[in-house]
Every structure is written in C-alpha cells, then in structure tokens.
mmCIF file of N, CA and C in Angstrom:
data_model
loop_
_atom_site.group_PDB
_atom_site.id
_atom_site.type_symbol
_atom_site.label_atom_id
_atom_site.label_comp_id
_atom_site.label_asym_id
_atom_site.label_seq_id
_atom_site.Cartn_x
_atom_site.Cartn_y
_atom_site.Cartn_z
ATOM 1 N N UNK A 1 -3.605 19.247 -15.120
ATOM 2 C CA UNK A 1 -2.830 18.023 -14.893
ATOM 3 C C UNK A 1 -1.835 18.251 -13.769
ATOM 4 N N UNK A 2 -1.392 17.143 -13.279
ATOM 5 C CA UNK A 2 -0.646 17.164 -11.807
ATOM 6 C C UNK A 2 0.661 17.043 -12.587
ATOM 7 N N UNK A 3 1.651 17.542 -11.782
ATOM 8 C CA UNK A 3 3.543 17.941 -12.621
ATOM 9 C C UNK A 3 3.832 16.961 -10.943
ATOM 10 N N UNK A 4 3.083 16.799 -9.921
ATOM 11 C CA UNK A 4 4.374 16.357 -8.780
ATOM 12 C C UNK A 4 4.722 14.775 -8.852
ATOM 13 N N UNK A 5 3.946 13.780 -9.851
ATOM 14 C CA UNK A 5 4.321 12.261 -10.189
ATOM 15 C C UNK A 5 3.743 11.635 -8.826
ATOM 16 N N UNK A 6 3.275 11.910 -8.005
ATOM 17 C CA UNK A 6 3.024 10.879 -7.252
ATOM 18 C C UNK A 6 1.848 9.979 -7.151
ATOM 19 N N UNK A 7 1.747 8.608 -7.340
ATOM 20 C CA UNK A 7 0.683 7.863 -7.162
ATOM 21 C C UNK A 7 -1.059 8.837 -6.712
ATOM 22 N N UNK A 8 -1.638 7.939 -7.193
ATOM 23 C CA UNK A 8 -3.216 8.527 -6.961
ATOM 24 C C UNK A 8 -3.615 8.021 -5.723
ATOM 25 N N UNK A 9 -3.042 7.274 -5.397
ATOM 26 C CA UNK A 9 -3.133 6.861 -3.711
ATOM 27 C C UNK A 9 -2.719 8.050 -3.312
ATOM 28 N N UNK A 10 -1.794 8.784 -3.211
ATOM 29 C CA UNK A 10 -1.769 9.667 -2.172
ATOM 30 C C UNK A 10 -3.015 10.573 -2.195
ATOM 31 N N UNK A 11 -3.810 10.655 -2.614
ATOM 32 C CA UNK A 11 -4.785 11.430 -2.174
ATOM 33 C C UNK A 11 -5.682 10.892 -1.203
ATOM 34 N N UNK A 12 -5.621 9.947 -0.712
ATOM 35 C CA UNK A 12 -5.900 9.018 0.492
ATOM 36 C C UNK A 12 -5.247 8.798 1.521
ATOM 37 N N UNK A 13 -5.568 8.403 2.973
ATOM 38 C CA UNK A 13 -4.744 8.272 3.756
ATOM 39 C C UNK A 13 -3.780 7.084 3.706
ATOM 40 N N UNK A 14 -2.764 7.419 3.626
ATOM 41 C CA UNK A 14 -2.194 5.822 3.591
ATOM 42 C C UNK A 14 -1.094 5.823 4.843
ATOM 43 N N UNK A 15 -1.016 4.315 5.045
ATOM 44 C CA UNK A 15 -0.818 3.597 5.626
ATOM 45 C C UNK A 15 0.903 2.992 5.836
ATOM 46 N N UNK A 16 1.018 2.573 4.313
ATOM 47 C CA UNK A 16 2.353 1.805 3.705
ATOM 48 C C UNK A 16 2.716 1.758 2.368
ATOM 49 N N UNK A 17 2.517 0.528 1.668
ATOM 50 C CA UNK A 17 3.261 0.580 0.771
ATOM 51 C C UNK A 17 2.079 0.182 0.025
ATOM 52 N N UNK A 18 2.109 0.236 -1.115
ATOM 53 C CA UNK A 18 1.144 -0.491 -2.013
ATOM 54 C C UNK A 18 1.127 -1.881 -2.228
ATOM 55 N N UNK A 19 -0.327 -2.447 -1.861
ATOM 56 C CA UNK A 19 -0.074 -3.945 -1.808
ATOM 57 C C UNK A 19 -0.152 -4.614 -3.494
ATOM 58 N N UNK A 20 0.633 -5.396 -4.111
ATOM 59 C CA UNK A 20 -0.011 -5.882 -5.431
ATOM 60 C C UNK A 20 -1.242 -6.957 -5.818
ATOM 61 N N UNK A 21 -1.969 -7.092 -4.608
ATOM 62 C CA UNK A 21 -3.294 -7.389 -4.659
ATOM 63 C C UNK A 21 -4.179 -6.795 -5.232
ATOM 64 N N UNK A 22 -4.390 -5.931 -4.177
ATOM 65 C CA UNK A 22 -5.570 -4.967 -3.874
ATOM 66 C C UNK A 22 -5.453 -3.056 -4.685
ATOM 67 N N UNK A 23 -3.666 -2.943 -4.460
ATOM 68 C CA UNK A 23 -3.447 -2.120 -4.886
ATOM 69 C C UNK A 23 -3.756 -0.836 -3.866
ATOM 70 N N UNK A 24 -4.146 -0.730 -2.815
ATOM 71 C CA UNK A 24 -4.228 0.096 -1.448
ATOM 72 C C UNK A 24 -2.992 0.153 -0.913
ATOM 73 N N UNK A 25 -2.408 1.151 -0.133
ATOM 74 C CA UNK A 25 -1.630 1.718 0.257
ATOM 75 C C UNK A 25 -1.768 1.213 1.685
ATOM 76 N N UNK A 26 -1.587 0.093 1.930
ATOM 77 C CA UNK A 26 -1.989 -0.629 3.188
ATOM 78 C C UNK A 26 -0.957 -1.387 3.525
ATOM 79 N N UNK A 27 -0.239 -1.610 2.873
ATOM 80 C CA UNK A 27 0.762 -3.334 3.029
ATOM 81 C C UNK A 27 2.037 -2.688 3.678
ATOM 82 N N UNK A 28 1.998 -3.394 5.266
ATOM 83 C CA UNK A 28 2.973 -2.913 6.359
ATOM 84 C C UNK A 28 4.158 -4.271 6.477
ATOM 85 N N UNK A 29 4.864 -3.889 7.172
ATOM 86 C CA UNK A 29 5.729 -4.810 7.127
ATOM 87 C C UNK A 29 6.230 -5.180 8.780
ATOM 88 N N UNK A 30 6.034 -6.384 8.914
ATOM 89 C CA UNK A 30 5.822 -6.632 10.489
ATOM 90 C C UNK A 30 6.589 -7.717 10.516
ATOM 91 N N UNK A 31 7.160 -8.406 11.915
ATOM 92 C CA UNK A 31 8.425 -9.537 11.812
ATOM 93 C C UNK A 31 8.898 -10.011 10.658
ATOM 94 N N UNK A 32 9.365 -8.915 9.582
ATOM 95 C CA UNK A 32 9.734 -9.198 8.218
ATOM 96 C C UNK A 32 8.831 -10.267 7.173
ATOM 97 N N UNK A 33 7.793 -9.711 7.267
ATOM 98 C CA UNK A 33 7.330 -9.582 6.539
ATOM 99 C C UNK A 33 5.887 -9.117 6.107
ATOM 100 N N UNK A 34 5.698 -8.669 4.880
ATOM 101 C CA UNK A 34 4.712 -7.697 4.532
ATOM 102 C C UNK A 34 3.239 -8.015 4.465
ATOM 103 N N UNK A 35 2.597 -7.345 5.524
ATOM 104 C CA UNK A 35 1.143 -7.806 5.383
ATOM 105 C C UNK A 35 0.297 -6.337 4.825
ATOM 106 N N UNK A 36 -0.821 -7.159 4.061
ATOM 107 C CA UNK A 36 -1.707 -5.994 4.136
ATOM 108 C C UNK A 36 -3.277 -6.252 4.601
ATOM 109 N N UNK A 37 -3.197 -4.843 5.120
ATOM 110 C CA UNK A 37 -4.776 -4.755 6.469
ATOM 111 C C UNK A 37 -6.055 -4.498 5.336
ATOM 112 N N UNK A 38 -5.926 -4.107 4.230
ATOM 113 C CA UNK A 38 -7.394 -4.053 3.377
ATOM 114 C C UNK A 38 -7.647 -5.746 2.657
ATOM 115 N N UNK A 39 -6.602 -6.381 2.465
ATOM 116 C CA UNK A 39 -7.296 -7.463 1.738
ATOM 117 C C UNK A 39 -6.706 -8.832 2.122
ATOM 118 N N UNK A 40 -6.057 -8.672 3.408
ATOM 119 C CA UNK A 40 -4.897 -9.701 3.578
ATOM 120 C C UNK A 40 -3.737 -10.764 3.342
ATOM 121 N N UNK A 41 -3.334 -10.068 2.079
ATOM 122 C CA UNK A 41 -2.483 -10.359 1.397
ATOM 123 C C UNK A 41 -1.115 -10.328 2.359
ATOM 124 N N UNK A 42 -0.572 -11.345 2.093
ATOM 125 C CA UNK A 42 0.877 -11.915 3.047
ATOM 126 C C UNK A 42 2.131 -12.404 1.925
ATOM 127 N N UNK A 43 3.199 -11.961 2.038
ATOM 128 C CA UNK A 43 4.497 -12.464 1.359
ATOM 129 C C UNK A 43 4.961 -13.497 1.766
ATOM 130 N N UNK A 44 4.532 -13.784 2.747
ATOM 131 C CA UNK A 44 5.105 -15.306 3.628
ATOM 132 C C UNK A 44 4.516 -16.521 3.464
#
C-alpha cells in the first residue's frame, strides 16, 4: 500500500487540476476561468 496520499492521477501525466466531470487531471485555468482539454468542461 502507498503511505504518500496522493491522488491516483498522479501516476499519469498531468496537466492541472482535476476536472469534476471527467475526473482527469486536465482542467487549466485560462482568462479566469477553468477549462478542461479531455472533456470540455467550462466553469463559465
């Protein structure tokens, strides 16, 4: 078992933040506000 707590995403390349879509480590944040590049999920 893993002791360092970090998400199972990190064993992937990531990107940003975790989107609550898709759940990928994709969701960037651009003229304030957060997009993500795997499923295009937008806060705006």
């Amino acid at each position: 078992a893993s002791s360092e707590g970090e998400p199972e995403s990190k064993a992937f390349f990531q990107y940003g933040h975790l989107c609550p879509e898709c759940g990928q480590a994709t969701l960037i944040y651009e003229e304030g506000c957060a997009k993500c590049y795997s499923c295009g999920y937008s806060e705006c």
